[in-house]
Short mmCIF file of C-alpha atoms in Angstrom, two decimals:
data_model
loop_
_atom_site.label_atom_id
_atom_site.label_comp_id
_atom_site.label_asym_id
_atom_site.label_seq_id
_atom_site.Cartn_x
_atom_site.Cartn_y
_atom_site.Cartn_z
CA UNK A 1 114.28 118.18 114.47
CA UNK A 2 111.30 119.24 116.04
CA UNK A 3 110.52 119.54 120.20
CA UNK A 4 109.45 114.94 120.16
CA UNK A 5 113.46 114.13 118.54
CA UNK A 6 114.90 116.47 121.57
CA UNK A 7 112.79 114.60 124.10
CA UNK A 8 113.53 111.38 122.98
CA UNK A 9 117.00 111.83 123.12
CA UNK A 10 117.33 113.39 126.32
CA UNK A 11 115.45 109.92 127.29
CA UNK A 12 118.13 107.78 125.71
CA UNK A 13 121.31 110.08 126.85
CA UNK A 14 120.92 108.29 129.90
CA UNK A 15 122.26 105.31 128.90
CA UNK A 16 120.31 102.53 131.21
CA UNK A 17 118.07 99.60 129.76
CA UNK A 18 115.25 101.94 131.44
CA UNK A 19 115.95 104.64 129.77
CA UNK A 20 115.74 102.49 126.58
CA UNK A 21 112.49 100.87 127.81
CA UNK A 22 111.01 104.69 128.38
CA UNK A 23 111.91 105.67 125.45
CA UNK A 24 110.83 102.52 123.20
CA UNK A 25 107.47 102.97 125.46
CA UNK A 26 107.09 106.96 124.61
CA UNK A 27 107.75 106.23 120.75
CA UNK A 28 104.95 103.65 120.81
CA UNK A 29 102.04 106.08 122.71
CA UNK A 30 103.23 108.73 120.04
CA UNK A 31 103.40 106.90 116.80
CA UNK A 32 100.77 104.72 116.98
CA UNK A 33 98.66 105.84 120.00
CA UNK A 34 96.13 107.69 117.77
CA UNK A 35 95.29 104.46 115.79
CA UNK A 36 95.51 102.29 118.74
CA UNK A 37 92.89 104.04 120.85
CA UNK A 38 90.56 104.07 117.68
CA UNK A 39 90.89 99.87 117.83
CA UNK A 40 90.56 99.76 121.39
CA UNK A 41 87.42 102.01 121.77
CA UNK A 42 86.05 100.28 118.83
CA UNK A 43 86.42 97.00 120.70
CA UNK A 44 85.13 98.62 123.71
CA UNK A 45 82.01 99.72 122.68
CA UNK A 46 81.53 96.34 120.98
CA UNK A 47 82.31 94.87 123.96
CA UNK A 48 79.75 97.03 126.45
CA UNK A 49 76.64 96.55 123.96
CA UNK A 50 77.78 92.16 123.75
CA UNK A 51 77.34 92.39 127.76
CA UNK A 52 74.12 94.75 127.99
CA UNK A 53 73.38 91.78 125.57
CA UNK A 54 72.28 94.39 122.62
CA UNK A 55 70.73 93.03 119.23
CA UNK A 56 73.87 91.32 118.06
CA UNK A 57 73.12 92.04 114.70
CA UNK A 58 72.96 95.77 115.86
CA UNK A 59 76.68 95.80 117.27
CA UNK A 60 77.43 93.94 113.65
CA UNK A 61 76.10 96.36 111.58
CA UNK A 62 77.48 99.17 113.75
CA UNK A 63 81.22 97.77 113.63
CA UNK A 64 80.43 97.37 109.49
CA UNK A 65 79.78 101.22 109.09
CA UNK A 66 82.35 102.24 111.11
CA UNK A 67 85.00 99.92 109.53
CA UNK A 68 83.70 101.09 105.97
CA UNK A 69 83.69 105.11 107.44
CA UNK A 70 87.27 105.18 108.30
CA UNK A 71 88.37 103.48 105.10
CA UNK A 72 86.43 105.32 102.87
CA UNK A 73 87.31 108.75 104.67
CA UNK A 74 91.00 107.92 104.57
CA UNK A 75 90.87 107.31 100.73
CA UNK A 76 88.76 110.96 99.94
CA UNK A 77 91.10 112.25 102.13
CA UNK A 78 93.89 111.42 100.82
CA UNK A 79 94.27 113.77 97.58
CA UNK A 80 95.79 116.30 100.66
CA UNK A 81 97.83 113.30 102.57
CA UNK A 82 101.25 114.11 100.85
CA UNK A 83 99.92 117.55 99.12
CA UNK A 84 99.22 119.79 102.37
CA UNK A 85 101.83 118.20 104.39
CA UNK A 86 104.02 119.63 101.74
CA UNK A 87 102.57 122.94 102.12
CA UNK A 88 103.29 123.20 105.75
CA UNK A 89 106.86 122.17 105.24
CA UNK A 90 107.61 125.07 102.05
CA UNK A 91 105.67 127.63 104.46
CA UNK A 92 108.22 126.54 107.56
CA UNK A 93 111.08 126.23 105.62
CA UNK A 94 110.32 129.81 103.88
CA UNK A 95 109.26 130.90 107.31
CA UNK A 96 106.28 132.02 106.45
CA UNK A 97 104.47 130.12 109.04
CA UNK A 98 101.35 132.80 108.97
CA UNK A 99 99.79 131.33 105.91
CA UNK A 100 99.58 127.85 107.42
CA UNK A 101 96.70 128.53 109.35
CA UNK A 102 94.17 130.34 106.59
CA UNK A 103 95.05 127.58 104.06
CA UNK A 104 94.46 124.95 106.88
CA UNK A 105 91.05 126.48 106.90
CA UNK A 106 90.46 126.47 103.19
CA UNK A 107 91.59 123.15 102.69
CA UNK A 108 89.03 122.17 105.54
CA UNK A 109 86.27 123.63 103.22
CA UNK A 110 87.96 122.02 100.00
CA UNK A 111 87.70 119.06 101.50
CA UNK A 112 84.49 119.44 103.51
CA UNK A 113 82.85 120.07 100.06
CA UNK A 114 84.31 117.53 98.24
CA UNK A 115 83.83 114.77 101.32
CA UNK A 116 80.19 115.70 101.40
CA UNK A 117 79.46 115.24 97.31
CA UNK A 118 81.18 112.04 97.18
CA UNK A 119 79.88 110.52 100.37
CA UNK A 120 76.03 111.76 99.27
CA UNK A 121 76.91 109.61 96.34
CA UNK A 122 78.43 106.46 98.43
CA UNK A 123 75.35 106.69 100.57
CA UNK A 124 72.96 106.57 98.05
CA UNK A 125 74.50 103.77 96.35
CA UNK A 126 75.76 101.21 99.33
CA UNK A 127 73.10 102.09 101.65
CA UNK A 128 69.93 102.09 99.50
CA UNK A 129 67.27 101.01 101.51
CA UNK A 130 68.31 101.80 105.10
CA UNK A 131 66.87 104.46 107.70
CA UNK A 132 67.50 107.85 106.88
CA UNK A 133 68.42 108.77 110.26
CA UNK A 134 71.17 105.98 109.64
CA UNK A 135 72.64 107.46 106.28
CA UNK A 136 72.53 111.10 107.73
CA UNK A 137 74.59 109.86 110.62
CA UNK A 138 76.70 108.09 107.91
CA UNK A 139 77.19 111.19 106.16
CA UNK A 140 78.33 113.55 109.16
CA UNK A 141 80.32 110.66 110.19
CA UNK A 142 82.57 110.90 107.09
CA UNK A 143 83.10 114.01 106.72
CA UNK A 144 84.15 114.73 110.05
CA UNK A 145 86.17 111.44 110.00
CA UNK A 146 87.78 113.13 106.46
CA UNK A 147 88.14 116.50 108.26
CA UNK A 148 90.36 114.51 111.14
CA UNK A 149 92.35 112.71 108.81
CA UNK A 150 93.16 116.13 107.51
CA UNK A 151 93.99 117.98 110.93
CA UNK A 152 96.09 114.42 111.85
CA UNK A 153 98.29 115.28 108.65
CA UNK A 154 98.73 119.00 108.93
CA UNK A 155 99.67 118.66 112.21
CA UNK A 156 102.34 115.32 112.06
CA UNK A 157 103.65 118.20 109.60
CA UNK A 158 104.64 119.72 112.49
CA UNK A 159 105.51 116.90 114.81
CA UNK A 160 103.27 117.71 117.76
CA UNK A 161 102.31 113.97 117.92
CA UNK A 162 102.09 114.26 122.03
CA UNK A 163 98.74 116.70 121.42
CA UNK A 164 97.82 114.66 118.62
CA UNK A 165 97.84 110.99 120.75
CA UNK A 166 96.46 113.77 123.75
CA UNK A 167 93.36 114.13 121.48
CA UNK A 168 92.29 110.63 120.28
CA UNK A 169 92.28 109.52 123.59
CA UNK A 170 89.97 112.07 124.72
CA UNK A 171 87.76 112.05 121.50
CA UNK A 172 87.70 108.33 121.74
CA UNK A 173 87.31 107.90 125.26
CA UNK A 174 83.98 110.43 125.42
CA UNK A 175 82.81 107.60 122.76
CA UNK A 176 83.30 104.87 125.52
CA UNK A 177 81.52 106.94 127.89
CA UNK A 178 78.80 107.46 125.69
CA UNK A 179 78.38 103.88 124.41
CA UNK A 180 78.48 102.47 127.81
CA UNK A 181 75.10 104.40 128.85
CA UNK A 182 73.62 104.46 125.89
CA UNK A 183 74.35 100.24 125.37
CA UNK A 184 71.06 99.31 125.52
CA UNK A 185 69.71 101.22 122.96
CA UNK A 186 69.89 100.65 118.77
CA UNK A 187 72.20 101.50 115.94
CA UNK A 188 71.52 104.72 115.61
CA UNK A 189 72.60 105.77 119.11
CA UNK A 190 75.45 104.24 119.06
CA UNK A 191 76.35 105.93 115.60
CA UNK A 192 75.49 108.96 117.13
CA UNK A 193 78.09 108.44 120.10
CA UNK A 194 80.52 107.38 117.55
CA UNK A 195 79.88 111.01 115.68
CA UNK A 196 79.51 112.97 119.03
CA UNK A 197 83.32 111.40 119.95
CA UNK A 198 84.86 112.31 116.85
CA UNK A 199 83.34 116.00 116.29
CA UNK A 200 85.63 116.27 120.26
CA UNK A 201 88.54 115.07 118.46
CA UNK A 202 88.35 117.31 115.28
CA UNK A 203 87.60 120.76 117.47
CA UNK A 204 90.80 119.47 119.48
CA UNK A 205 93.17 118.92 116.47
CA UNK A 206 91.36 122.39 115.19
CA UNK A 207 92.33 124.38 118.49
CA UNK A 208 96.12 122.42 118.37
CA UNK A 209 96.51 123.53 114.79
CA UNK A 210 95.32 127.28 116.23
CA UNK A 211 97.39 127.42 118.66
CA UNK A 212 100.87 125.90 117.22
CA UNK A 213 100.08 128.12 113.89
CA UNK A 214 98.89 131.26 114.69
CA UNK A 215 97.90 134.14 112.37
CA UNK A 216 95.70 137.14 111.71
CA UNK A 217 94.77 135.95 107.77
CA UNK A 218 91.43 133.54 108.26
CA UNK A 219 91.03 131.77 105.10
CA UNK A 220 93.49 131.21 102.13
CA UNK A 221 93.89 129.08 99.16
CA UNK A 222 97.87 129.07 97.93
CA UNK A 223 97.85 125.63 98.92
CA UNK A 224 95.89 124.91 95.81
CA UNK A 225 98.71 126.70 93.44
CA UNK A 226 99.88 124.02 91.49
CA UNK A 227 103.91 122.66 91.52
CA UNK A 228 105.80 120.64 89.53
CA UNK A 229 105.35 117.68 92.58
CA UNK A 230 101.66 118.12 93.21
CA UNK A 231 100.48 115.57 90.59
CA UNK A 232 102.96 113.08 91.97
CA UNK A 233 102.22 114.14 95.77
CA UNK A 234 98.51 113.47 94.95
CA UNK A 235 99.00 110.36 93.02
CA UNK A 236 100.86 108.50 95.84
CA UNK A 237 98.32 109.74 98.64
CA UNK A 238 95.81 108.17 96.64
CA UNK A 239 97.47 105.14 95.35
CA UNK A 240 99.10 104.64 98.63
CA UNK A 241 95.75 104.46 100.53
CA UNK A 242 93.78 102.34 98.07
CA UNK A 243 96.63 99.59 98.05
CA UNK A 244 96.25 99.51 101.87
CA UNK A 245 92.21 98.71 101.48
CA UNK A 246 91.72 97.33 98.35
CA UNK A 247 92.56 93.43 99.16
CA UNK A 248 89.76 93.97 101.86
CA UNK A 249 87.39 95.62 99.33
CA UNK A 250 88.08 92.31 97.49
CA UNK A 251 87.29 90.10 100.06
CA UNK A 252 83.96 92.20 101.59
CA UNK A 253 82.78 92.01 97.88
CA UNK A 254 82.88 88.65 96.57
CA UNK A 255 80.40 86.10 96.72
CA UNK A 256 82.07 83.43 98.25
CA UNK A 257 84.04 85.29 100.92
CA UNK A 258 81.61 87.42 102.07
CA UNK A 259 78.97 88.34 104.72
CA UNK A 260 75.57 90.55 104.01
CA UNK A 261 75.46 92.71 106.57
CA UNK A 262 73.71 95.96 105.94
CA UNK A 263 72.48 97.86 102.83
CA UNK A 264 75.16 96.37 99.82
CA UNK A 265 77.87 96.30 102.74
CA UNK A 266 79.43 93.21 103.68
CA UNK A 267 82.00 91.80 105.96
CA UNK A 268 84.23 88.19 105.60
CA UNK A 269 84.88 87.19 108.64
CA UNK A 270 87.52 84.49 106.85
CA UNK A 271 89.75 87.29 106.45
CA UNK A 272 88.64 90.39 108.87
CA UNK A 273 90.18 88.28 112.30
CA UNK A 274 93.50 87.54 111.54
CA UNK A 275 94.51 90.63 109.25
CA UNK A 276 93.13 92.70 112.57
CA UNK A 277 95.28 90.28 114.55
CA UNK A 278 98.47 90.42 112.17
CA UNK A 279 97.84 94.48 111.84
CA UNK A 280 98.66 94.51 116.14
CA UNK A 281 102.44 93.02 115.31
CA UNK A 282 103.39 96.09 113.60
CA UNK A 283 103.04 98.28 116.92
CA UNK A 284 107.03 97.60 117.72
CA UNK A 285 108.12 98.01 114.45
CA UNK A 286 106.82 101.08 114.03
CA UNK A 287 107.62 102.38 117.42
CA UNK A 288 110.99 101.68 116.28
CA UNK A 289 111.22 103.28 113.20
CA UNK A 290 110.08 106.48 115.04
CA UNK A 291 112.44 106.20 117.41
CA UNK A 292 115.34 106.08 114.52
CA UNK A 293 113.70 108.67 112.74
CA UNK A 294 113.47 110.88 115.07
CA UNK A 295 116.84 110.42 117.19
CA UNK A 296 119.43 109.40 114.47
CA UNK A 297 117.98 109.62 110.79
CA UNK A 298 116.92 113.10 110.42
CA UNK A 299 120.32 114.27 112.16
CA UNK A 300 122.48 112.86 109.47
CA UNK A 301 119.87 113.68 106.83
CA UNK A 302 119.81 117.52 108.05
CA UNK A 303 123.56 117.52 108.29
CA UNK A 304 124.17 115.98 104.67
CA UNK A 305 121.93 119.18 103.25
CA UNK A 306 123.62 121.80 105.33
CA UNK A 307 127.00 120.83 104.40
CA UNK A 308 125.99 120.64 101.07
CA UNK A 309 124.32 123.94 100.91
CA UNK A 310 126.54 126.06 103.20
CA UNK A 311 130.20 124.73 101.11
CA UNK A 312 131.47 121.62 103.37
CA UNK A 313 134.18 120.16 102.05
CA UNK A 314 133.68 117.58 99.70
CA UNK A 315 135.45 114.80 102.00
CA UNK A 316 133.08 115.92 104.81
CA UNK A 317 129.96 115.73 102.56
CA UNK A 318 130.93 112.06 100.79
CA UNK A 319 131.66 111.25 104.54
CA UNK A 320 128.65 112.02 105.97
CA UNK A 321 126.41 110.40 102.66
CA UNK A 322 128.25 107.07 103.85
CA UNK A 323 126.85 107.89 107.36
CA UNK A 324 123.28 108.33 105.74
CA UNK A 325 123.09 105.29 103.82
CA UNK A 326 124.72 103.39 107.24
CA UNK A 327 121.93 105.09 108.85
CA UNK A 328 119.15 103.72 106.69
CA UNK A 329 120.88 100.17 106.57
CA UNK A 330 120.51 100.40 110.85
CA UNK A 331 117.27 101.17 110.34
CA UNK A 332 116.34 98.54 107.97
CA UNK A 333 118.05 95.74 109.76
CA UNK A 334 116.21 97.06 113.16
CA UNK A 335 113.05 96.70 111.73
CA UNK A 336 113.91 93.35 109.96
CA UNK A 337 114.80 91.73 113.49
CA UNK A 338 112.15 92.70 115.23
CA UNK A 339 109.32 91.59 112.71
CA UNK A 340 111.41 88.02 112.73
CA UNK A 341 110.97 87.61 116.55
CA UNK A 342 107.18 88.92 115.96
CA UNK A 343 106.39 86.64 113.48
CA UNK A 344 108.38 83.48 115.20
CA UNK A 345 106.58 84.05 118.64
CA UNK A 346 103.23 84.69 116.61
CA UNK A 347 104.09 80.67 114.59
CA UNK A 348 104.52 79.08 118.49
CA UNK A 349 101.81 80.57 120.06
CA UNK A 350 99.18 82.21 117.69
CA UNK A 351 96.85 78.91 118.04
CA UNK A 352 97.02 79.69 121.85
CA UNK A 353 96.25 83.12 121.21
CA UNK A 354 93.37 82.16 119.38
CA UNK A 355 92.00 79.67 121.71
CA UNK A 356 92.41 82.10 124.61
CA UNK A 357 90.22 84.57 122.28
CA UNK A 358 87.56 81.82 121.55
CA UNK A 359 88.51 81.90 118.07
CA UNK A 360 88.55 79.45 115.60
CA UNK A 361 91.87 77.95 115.07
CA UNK A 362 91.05 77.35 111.30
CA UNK A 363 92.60 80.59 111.42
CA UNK A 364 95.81 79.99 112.14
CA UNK A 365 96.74 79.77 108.82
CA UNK A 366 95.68 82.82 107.57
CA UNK A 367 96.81 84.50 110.37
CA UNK A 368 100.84 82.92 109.77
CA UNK A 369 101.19 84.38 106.26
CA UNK A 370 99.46 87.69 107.27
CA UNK A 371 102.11 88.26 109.62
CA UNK A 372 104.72 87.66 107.57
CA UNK A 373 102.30 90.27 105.18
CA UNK A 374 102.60 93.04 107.82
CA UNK A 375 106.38 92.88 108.27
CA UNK A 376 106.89 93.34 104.71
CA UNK A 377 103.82 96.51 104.79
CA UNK A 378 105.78 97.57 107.75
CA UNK A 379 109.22 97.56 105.71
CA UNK A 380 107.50 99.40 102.44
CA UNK A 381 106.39 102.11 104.46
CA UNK A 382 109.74 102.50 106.08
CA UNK A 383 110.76 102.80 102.35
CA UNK A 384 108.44 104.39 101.19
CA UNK A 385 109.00 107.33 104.07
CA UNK A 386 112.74 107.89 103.59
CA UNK A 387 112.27 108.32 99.17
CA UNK A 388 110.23 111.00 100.77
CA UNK A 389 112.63 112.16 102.88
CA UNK A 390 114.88 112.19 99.88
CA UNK A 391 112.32 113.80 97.61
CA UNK A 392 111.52 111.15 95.01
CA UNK A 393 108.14 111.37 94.41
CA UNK A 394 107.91 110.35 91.02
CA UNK A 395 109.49 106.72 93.13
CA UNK A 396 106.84 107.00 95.69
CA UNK A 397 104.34 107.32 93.26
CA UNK A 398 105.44 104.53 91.35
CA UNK A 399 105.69 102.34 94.14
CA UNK A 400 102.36 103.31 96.06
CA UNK A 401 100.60 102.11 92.31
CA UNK A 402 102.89 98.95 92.23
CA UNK A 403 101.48 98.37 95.42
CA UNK A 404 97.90 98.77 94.87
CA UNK A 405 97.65 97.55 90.96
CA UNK A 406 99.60 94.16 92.43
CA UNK A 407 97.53 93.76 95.65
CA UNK A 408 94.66 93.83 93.43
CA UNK A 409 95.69 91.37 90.70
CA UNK A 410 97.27 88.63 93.44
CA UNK A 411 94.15 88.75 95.80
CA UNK A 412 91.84 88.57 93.13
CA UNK A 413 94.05 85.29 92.22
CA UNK A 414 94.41 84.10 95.97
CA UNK A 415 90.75 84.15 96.34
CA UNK A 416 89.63 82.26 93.19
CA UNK A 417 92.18 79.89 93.77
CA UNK A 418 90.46 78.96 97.94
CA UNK A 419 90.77 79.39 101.12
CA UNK A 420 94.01 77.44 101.79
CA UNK A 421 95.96 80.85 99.08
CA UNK A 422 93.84 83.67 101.42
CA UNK A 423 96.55 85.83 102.16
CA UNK A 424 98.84 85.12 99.92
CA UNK A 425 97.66 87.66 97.64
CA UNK A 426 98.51 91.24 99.96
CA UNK A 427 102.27 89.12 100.70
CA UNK A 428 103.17 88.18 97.40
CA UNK A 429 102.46 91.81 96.26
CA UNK A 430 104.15 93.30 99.36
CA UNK A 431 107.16 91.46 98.36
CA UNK A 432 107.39 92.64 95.24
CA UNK A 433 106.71 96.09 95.97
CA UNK A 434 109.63 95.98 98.78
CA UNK A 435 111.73 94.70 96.75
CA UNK A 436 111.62 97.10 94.28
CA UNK A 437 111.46 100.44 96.88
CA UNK A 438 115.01 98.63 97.83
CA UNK A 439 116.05 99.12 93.97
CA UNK A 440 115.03 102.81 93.88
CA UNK A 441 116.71 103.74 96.90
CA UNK A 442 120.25 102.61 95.88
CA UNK A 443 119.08 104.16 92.73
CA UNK A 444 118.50 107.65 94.67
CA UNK A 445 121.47 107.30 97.18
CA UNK A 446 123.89 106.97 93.99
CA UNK A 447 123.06 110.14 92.80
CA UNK A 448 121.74 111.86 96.48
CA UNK A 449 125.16 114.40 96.03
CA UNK A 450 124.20 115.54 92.82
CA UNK A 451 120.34 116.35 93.44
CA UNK A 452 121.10 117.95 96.32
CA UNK A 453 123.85 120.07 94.01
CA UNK A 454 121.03 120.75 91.94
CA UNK A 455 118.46 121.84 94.19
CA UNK A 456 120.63 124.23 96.10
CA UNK A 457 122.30 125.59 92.97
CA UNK A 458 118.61 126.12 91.49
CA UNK A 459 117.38 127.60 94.94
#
């Protein structure tokens, strides 16, 4: 339990519907804040250029890179999603916190040199023909993009997620600040605001990761030492981050769902609105899982390994595995209710919601079966996170490639078989993937005793 679960409780240990409202509000500026500034200052800047009444195929083509710069830079940089995070939590656990910060460093150049190669070869490829002031903003872009994916992992490793939320909204907001006097000018200004912002965020993260890890060594590479989970650590960052894009990919890419916008990049606007839209209803969940995480999950998870490892009887240790898998159930069930009450208020008044937004209600449908799409993401990643929790990465791995090899057979299907089955494609293949991270965790809760056995015996 890091400093966040200790605040959070003292929040609820009041016992008052505000105390619950506080702390439901805290849990959703710290779990999804970073994200949810990057949307908003995103919207804001297109927003300020619309008014100044900027080229609007300008504010297009700027909103195209910058959609296709954060997904690419999440997928290169996710071989070290799972991989580093592990890192930091042997090096805590083995107290031997100095070596977080020198391998921090050299997997910042690992990555920087890796980001760099492959996005050289992106750039050439998807933006052919465009102004090379344009592709070497591109290129900076992503890498530093990669770079802050990286510094958001290592340190959500460490659960300062108040200095993390602290810097997106500064990073982001100096991008607000900077589109808003530079709105009447082109695309490459505003790419250059959009760099400028997040080069503030990545020095933050870099001084927060300084500061909380502190240590003479400068740069080290131990990270890099290969173990037995690596491959499967590496395997589900990937997987796990090209099932999220990939039915987007699909629908950017084909001929009669598509948009030319700029270079070979395209957008389809059939399909863009209302998965942004749907992607908004998982704020609560979310919030909510973070909240049980933090506060009730990890407690009975910690207390299940120490009783295990420091000779509790084995009446105490069966009793408190029952408490665990009650636990998870609560957790489950939480999330399931409030995705129903999500999704029902979204089916009454979605086609208000759109007409209030000026968009058209041809969407609607789309929108209905995307939401239902989210609750389900919502509830694999809640899976997903506690067969981490329990160490199964071989299960994470094979779920994360269920997810993506399904998501790309159904929404190739949903899209060849029209626009009425859009959608359908990311659900059914959420569905099946939840249903089967529900299999593997009775599977790994049956035998939870014994692995733990195991692994202390073998420690």
């Amino acid at each position: 339990m890091a400093g966040i679960g200790f605040e959070l409780e003292k929040i609820l240990q009041r016992e008052s519907y505000t105390s619950m409202l506080h702390a439901y509000s805290y849990a959703i500026i710290v779990s999804t804040g970073p994200w949810l500034f990057s949307i908003i200052a995103i919207l804001l800047v297109v927003l300020l250029a619309k008014i100044s009444k900027t080229n609007a195929e300008v504010i297009i083509q700027f909103k195209t890179l910058v959609v296709y710069m954060i997904s690419a830079s999440l997928i290169i940089s996710s071989i070290f999603q799972y991989t580093f995070s592990r890192f930091i939590a042997d090096s805590m656990y083995d107290k031997k916190t100095e070596q977080i910060k020198p391998n921090f460093y050299g997997a910042c150049l690992t990555l920087t040199i890796f980001s760099l190669l492959l996005s050289i070869c992106l750039i050439i490829i998807f933006l052919p023909d465009v102004d090379i002031v344009t592709r070497g903003l591109t290129l900076a872009t992503l890498v530093t993009l990669s770079l802050v994916w990286l510094c958001t992992i290592s340190l959500s490793g460490a659960k300062v997620y108040k200095q993390i939320t602290i810097s997106f909204f500064l990073g982001y907001s100096i991008i607000c600040v900077g589109a808003y006097f530079l709105r009447q000018h082109g695309l490459n200004q505003l790419m250059a605001c959009f760099l400028v912002g997040q080069v503030v965020l990545l020095l933050l993260l870099i001084l927060t990761m300084r500061y909380h890890y502190p240590s003479k060594l400068w740069l080290g590479f131990a990270f890099l030492r290969g173990t037995k989970a690596m491959p499967w650590l590496i395997a589900s960052g990937v997987f796990y981050n090209l099932g999220l894009w990939i039915d987007k990919y699909l629908f950017w890419f084909h001929s009669q769902t598509s948009t030319p916008v700029i270079g070979l990049l395209n957008l389809s606007y059939i399909y863009d609105t209302p998965i942004f839209i749907s992607t908004l209803t998982s704020i609560f969940s979310i919030a909510f899982f973070f909240l049980f995480i933090e506060t009730s999950f990890v407690k009975s998870y910690k207390n299940l390994f120490d009783q295990i490892c420091y000779g509790g009887t084995l009446a105490k240790i069966r009793g408190i595995h029952n408490e665990l898998i009650q636990r998870t159930r609560d957790l489950l069930l939480g999330v399931i209710k409030i995705q129903v009450i999500i999704s029902t208020l979204c089916f009454f008044l979605g086609s208000i919601f759109l007409k209030l937004l000026h968009i058209d209600p041809f969407y609607i449908y789309i929108l209905n079966i995307l939401v239902l799409a989210l609750g389900l993401s919502v509830m694999y990643w809640v899976l997903l996170e506690v067969l981490f929790y329990l160490n199964k990465y071989r299960y994470c791995t094979f779920i994360c490639a269920l997810f993506f090899f399904s998501n790309l057979i159904f929404t190739n299907i949903s899209i060849k078989l029209g626009v009425f089955f859009y959608g359908y494609g990311i659900a059914l293949s959420l569905l099946v993937t939840t249903i089967a991270a529900f299999l593997l965790i009775n599977r790994a809760y049956k035998k939870l005793e014994y692995a733990v056995f195991a692994f202390s015996t073998d420690g």
